[in-house]
Amino acid sequence: MTLSRFLRCTTTLALCTIMVVSGAASAGAGQTTLRAADPSVIRVGSTYVGVHAAGGGIVARQASTLAGLATAPAQRIWTDSRNLGDVWAPEIVMDGGRFYVYFTAGRSAAHRMYVISSAQATAGYGAETKLALPGDRWAIDGTLFTFNGQRWFVWSGWADDTGHEQNLYIARMSSPTTPTGSRYVISQPRESWERVVGNPYINESPQAIKDPNGQLHIVYSANGSWSSRYCLADLRLRVGGDPANVWDWYKSNGCLFGSYAEQMMYGWDPTVNVDGPGHNSFVLAGGDIAASPPSGNRFPLMYHAVPKGTPYQWSNRYWYTGTAVWWGSTTYRRGNSPGPATDTGFSLKFFE
């Protein structure tokens, strides 16, 4: 262990204190040798399990370290035998001791969410089941989590068939494979810093985590993934809030992990070694937000990015290991909306 000192200034007070964060020493930007996108990684005991799309299907890897996933054997767990189309962004979670992998497949406006499951992390998956998401619109990047005893599914999708904007939606689940009730929009790309790159404007790759106060967060990616303006931002649910009520969510006032100073939230710095960090995965035990880390130490994550100095294109994305830490007393502000204009609580700092 090493001790790293960081100067911490809250966004609401002109007071600064020194916070000592304990964490493992890190060398470089954490680039792995895996040239791929959209990492989804969970920890099962002392083993890390990751999934990603490859060769018209989905592969799983397991290793004793996060970095070791890059060189671990890729075990194919699903093949697009029905020729559904492009396969993107699988997400692995556990529920009731069983593994579930959610992914999108389709062509153009036909992309929909599917799920496969198994009692084993890297084998034994059956045929895909299409999720009957409310609205039945274009959908990607969906994942399952449980909050306050209720299963929820959160994803990125279209309001209609035009695809001019990708929003974040949430719906209740009665089981890991069965949505119930309506879909609810919880975020739209309407802030200037998340509209730098458009056609369409994008909120995608939602990742749930619970902060030390027990508040729910959805960290997501903004701006087009084809641009170095891609970045991570945060939605924080107010204390006692309803995840299905858009006005109970407060959005960070800028990117929390990105490559351009003018897009960053005040007090957050741009990256040094990578361009366009996005589609992160909090490496939680079983992918369960009940295992979200406490305040204090840094905790691990994976994300994809392009090395600085390299042309920014999808084929140049790599998996990166990184860390994050809870950052307290952070105020998010909003205007022209019902309810209080500000909400103060935990945010996140990300480190390459």
PDB file of N, CA, C and O in Angstrom, residues 80-119:
ATOM      1  N   ASP A  80     -24.091 -15.648 -32.358  1.00  0.00           N
ATOM      2  CA  ASP A  80     -25.294 -15.138 -33.015  1.00  0.00           C
ATOM      3  C   ASP A  80     -25.731 -16.110 -34.108  1.00  0.00           C
ATOM      4  O   ASP A  80     -25.669 -15.812 -35.305  1.00  0.00           O
ATOM      5  N   SER A  81     -26.217 -17.254 -33.687  1.00  0.00           N
ATOM      6  CA  SER A  81     -26.602 -18.297 -34.642  1.00  0.00           C
ATOM      7  C   SER A  81     -27.870 -17.942 -35.412  1.00  0.00           C
ATOM      8  O   SER A  81     -28.127 -18.507 -36.480  1.00  0.00           O
ATOM      9  N   ARG A  82     -28.672 -17.005 -34.900  1.00  0.00           N
ATOM     10  CA  ARG A  82     -29.898 -16.606 -35.605  1.00  0.00           C
ATOM     11  C   ARG A  82     -29.683 -15.355 -36.454  1.00  0.00           C
ATOM     12  O   ARG A  82     -30.647 -14.809 -37.003  1.00  0.00           O
ATOM     13  N   ASN A  83     -28.427 -14.914 -36.558  1.00  0.00           N
ATOM     14  CA  ASN A  83     -28.088 -13.760 -37.400  1.00  0.00           C
ATOM     15  C   ASN A  83     -28.929 -12.539 -37.028  1.00  0.00           C
ATOM     16  O   ASN A  83     -29.541 -11.896 -37.872  1.00  0.00           O
ATOM     17  N   LEU A  84     -28.894 -12.209 -35.735  1.00  0.00           N
ATOM     18  CA  LEU A  84     -29.641 -11.051 -35.258  1.00  0.00           C
ATOM     19  C   LEU A  84     -29.046  -9.745 -35.762  1.00  0.00           C
ATOM     20  O   LEU A  84     -29.766  -8.763 -35.946  1.00  0.00           O
ATOM     21  N   GLY A  85     -27.716  -9.730 -35.946  1.00  0.00           N
ATOM     22  CA  GLY A  85     -27.067  -8.516 -36.436  1.00  0.00           C
ATOM     23  C   GLY A  85     -25.882  -8.122 -35.576  1.00  0.00           C
ATOM     24  O   GLY A  85     -25.214  -8.968 -34.986  1.00  0.00           O
ATOM     25  N   ASP A  86     -25.612  -6.828 -35.499  1.00  0.00           N
ATOM     26  CA  ASP A  86     -24.495  -6.330 -34.699  1.00  0.00           C
ATOM     27  C   ASP A  86     -24.721  -6.662 -33.227  1.00  0.00           C
ATOM     28  O   ASP A  86     -25.809  -6.418 -32.680  1.00  0.00           O
ATOM     29  N   VAL A  87     -23.682  -7.183 -32.580  1.00  0.00           N
ATOM     30  CA  VAL A  87     -23.745  -7.547 -31.164  1.00  0.00           C
ATOM     31  C   VAL A  87     -22.854  -6.580 -30.403  1.00  0.00           C
ATOM     32  O   VAL A  87     -21.654  -6.481 -30.675  1.00  0.00           O
ATOM     33  N   TRP A  88     -23.426  -5.876 -29.426  1.00  0.00           N
ATOM     34  CA  TRP A  88     -22.689  -4.835 -28.727  1.00  0.00           C
ATOM     35  C   TRP A  88     -22.834  -4.949 -27.208  1.00  0.00           C
ATOM     36  O   TRP A  88     -23.850  -5.365 -26.684  1.00  0.00           O
ATOM     37  N   ALA A  89     -21.783  -4.572 -26.524  1.00  0.00           N
ATOM     38  CA  ALA A  89     -21.771  -4.188 -25.106  1.00  0.00           C
ATOM     39  C   ALA A  89     -22.470  -5.162 -24.149  1.00  0.00           C
ATOM     40  O   ALA A  89     -23.420  -4.792 -23.454  1.00  0.00           O
ATOM     41  N   PRO A  90     -22.011  -6.410 -24.070  1.00  0.00           N
ATOM     42  CA  PRO A  90     -22.577  -7.305 -23.052  1.00  0.00           C
ATOM     43  C   PRO A  90     -22.233  -6.836 -21.645  1.00  0.00           C
ATOM     44  O   PRO A  90     -21.159  -6.273 -21.410  1.00  0.00           O
ATOM     45  N   GLU A  91     -23.158  -7.059 -20.715  1.00  0.00           N
ATOM     46  CA  GLU A  91     -22.980  -6.695 -19.309  1.00  0.00           C
ATOM     47  C   GLU A  91     -23.276  -7.922 -18.457  1.00  0.00           C
ATOM     48  O   GLU A  91     -24.338  -8.531 -18.571  1.00  0.00           O
ATOM     49  N   ILE A  92     -22.331  -8.288 -17.568  1.00  0.00           N
ATOM     50  CA  ILE A  92     -22.491  -9.464 -16.734  1.00  0.00           C
ATOM     51  C   ILE A  92     -22.816  -9.062 -15.299  1.00  0.00           C
ATOM     52  O   ILE A  92     -22.215  -8.138 -14.746  1.00  0.00           O
ATOM     53  N   VAL A  93     -23.802  -9.745 -14.715  1.00  0.00           N
ATOM     54  CA  VAL A  93     -24.153  -9.560 -13.307  1.00  0.00           C
ATOM     55  C   VAL A  93     -24.499 -10.927 -12.735  1.00  0.00           C
ATOM     56  O   VAL A  93     -24.628 -11.913 -13.463  1.00  0.00           O
ATOM     57  N   MET A  94     -24.659 -10.982 -11.402  1.00  0.00           N
ATOM     58  CA  MET A  94     -25.151 -12.186 -10.738  1.00  0.00           C
ATOM     59  C   MET A  94     -26.461 -11.851 -10.039  1.00  0.00           C
ATOM     60  O   MET A  94     -26.655 -10.742  -9.545  1.00  0.00           O
ATOM     61  N   ASP A  95     -27.340 -12.823 -10.011  1.00  0.00           N
ATOM     62  CA  ASP A  95     -28.607 -12.676  -9.302  1.00  0.00           C
ATOM     63  C   ASP A  95     -29.027 -14.060  -8.833  1.00  0.00           C
ATOM     64  O   ASP A  95     -29.139 -14.984  -9.646  1.00  0.00           O
ATOM     65  N   GLY A  96     -29.207 -14.215  -7.524  1.00  0.00           N
ATOM     66  CA  GLY A  96     -29.610 -15.510  -6.988  1.00  0.00           C
ATOM     67  C   GLY A  96     -28.600 -16.604  -7.244  1.00  0.00           C
ATOM     68  O   GLY A  96     -28.984 -17.780  -7.390  1.00  0.00           O
ATOM     69  N   GLY A  97     -27.309 -16.252  -7.309  1.00  0.00           N
ATOM     70  CA  GLY A  97     -26.257 -17.233  -7.532  1.00  0.00           C
ATOM     71  C   GLY A  97     -26.081 -17.643  -8.977  1.00  0.00           C
ATOM     72  O   GLY A  97     -25.256 -18.518  -9.274  1.00  0.00           O
ATOM     73  N   ARG A  98     -26.806 -17.010  -9.871  1.00  0.00           N
ATOM     74  CA  ARG A  98     -26.726 -17.331 -11.293  1.00  0.00           C
ATOM     75  C   ARG A  98     -26.159 -16.137 -12.060  1.00  0.00           C
ATOM     76  O   ARG A  98     -26.363 -14.984 -11.669  1.00  0.00           O
ATOM     77  N   PHE A  99     -25.444 -16.421 -13.157  1.00  0.00           N
ATOM     78  CA  PHE A  99     -24.859 -15.369 -13.985  1.00  0.00           C
ATOM     79  C   PHE A  99     -25.817 -14.994 -15.108  1.00  0.00           C
ATOM     80  O   PHE A  99     -26.401 -15.875 -15.760  1.00  0.00           O
ATOM     81  N   TYR A 100     -25.957 -13.684 -15.328  1.00  0.00           N
ATOM     82  CA  TYR A 100     -26.780 -13.164 -16.416  1.00  0.00           C
ATOM     83  C   TYR A 100     -25.928 -12.215 -17.245  1.00  0.00           C
ATOM     84  O   TYR A 100     -25.231 -11.356 -16.695  1.00  0.00           O
ATOM     85  N   VAL A 101     -25.996 -12.379 -18.568  1.00  0.00           N
ATOM     86  CA  VAL A 101     -25.290 -11.483 -19.482  1.00  0.00           C
ATOM     87  C   VAL A 101     -26.335 -10.834 -20.381  1.00  0.00           C
ATOM     88  O   VAL A 101     -27.045 -11.512 -21.125  1.00  0.00           O
ATOM     89  N   TYR A 102     -26.420  -9.513 -20.280  1.00  0.00           N
ATOM     90  CA  TYR A 102     -27.342  -8.723 -21.090  1.00  0.00           C
ATOM     91  C   TYR A 102     -26.571  -8.090 -22.238  1.00  0.00           C
ATOM     92  O   TYR A 102     -25.444  -7.620 -22.054  1.00  0.00           O
ATOM     93  N   PHE A 103     -27.166  -8.055 -23.417  1.00  0.00           N
ATOM     94  CA  PHE A 103     -26.485  -7.468 -24.575  1.00  0.00           C
ATOM     95  C   PHE A 103     -27.517  -6.973 -25.576  1.00  0.00           C
ATOM     96  O   PHE A 103     -28.698  -7.327 -25.508  1.00  0.00           O
ATOM     97  N   THR A 104     -27.050  -6.142 -26.493  1.00  0.00           N
ATOM     98  CA  THR A 104     -27.925  -5.689 -27.568  1.00  0.00           C
ATOM     99  C   THR A 104     -27.503  -6.344 -28.873  1.00  0.00           C
ATOM    100  O   THR A 104     -26.317  -6.613 -29.101  1.00  0.00           O
ATOM    101  N   ALA A 105     -28.475  -6.606 -29.711  1.00  0.00           N
ATOM    102  CA  ALA A 105     -28.201  -7.160 -31.041  1.00  0.00           C
ATOM    103  C   ALA A 105     -29.262  -6.663 -32.001  1.00  0.00           C
ATOM    104  O   ALA A 105     -30.418  -6.429 -31.620  1.00  0.00           O
ATOM    105  N   GLY A 106     -28.854  -6.497 -33.260  1.00  0.00           N
ATOM    106  CA  GLY A 106     -29.797  -6.046 -34.274  1.00  0.00           C
ATOM    107  C   GLY A 106     -29.100  -5.260 -35.359  1.00  0.00           C
ATOM    108  O   GLY A 106     -27.876  -5.144 -35.382  1.00  0.00           O
ATOM    109  N   ARG A 107     -29.881  -4.725 -36.250  1.00  0.00           N
ATOM    110  CA  ARG A 107     -29.380  -3.893 -37.336  1.00  0.00           C
ATOM    111  C   ARG A 107     -30.143  -2.581 -37.344  1.00  0.00           C
ATOM    112  O   ARG A 107     -31.363  -2.571 -37.238  1.00  0.00           O
ATOM    113  N   SER A 108     -29.415  -1.505 -37.433  1.00  0.00           N
ATOM    114  CA  SER A 108     -30.010  -0.173 -37.516  1.00  0.00           C
ATOM    115  C   SER A 108     -31.006   0.029 -36.378  1.00  0.00           C
ATOM    116  O   SER A 108     -30.683  -0.195 -35.217  1.00  0.00           O
ATOM    117  N   ALA A 109     -32.238   0.435 -36.705  1.00  0.00           N
ATOM    118  CA  ALA A 109     -33.225   0.747 -35.669  1.00  0.00           C
ATOM    119  C   ALA A 109     -33.783  -0.493 -34.987  1.00  0.00           C
ATOM    120  O   ALA A 109     -34.602  -0.379 -34.063  1.00  0.00           O
ATOM    121  N   ALA A 110     -33.347  -1.674 -35.386  1.00  0.00           N
ATOM    122  CA  ALA A 110     -33.894  -2.918 -34.830  1.00  0.00           C
ATOM    123  C   ALA A 110     -33.152  -3.413 -33.594  1.00  0.00           C
ATOM    124  O   ALA A 110     -33.476  -4.485 -33.070  1.00  0.00           O
ATOM    125  N   HIS A 111     -32.135  -2.692 -33.118  1.00  0.00           N
ATOM    126  CA  HIS A 111     -31.413  -3.155 -31.938  1.00  0.00           C
ATOM    127  C   HIS A 111     -32.336  -3.270 -30.721  1.00  0.00           C
ATOM    128  O   HIS A 111     -33.053  -2.326 -30.382  1.00  0.00           O
ATOM    129  N   ARG A 112     -32.278  -4.444 -30.073  1.00  0.00           N
ATOM    130  CA  ARG A 112     -33.048  -4.706 -28.866  1.00  0.00           C
ATOM    131  C   ARG A 112     -32.152  -5.435 -27.864  1.00  0.00           C
ATOM    132  O   ARG A 112     -31.115  -5.975 -28.213  1.00  0.00           O
ATOM    133  N   MET A 113     -32.605  -5.457 -26.602  1.00  0.00           N
ATOM    134  CA  MET A 113     -31.840  -6.104 -25.548  1.00  0.00           C
ATOM    135  C   MET A 113     -32.203  -7.586 -25.427  1.00  0.00           C
ATOM    136  O   MET A 113     -33.369  -7.964 -25.544  1.00  0.00           O
ATOM    137  N   TYR A 114     -31.169  -8.393 -25.179  1.00  0.00           N
ATOM    138  CA  TYR A 114     -31.314  -9.837 -24.989  1.00  0.00           C
ATOM    139  C   TYR A 114     -30.573 -10.240 -23.719  1.00  0.00           C
ATOM    140  O   TYR A 114     -29.740  -9.483 -23.200  1.00  0.00           O
ATOM    141  N   VAL A 115     -30.846 -11.450 -23.239  1.00  0.00           N
ATOM    142  CA  VAL A 115     -30.177 -11.961 -22.048  1.00  0.00           C
ATOM    143  C   VAL A 115     -29.913 -13.451 -22.201  1.00  0.00           C
ATOM    144  O   VAL A 115     -30.713 -14.181 -22.804  1.00  0.00           O
ATOM    145  N   ILE A 116     -28.777 -13.883 -21.692  1.00  0.00           N
ATOM    146  CA  ILE A 116     -28.445 -15.298 -21.555  1.00  0.00           C
ATOM    147  C   ILE A 116     -28.041 -15.529 -20.103  1.00  0.00           C
ATOM    148  O   ILE A 116     -27.648 -14.595 -19.399  1.00  0.00           O
ATOM    149  N   SER A 117     -28.143 -16.777 -19.640  1.00  0.00           N
ATOM    150  CA  SER A 117     -27.799 -17.035 -18.244  1.00  0.00           C
ATOM    151  C   SER A 117     -27.181 -18.412 -18.082  1.00  0.00           C
ATOM    152  O   SER A 117     -27.348 -19.303 -18.928  1.00  0.00           O
ATOM    153  N   SER A 118     -26.466 -18.582 -16.971  1.00  0.00           N
ATOM    154  CA  SER A 118     -25.786 -19.837 -16.690  1.00  0.00           C
ATOM    155  C   SER A 118     -25.466 -19.921 -15.203  1.00  0.00           C
ATOM    156  O   SER A 118     -25.362 -18.900 -14.517  1.00  0.00           O
ATOM    157  N   ALA A 119     -25.276 -21.147 -14.732  1.00  0.00           N
ATOM    158  CA  ALA A 119     -24.805 -21.346 -13.359  1.00  0.00           C
ATOM    159  C   ALA A 119     -23.299 -21.176 -13.267  1.00  0.00           C
ATOM    160  O   ALA A 119     -22.745 -21.119 -12.161  1.00  0.00           O
TER     161      ALA A 119
END
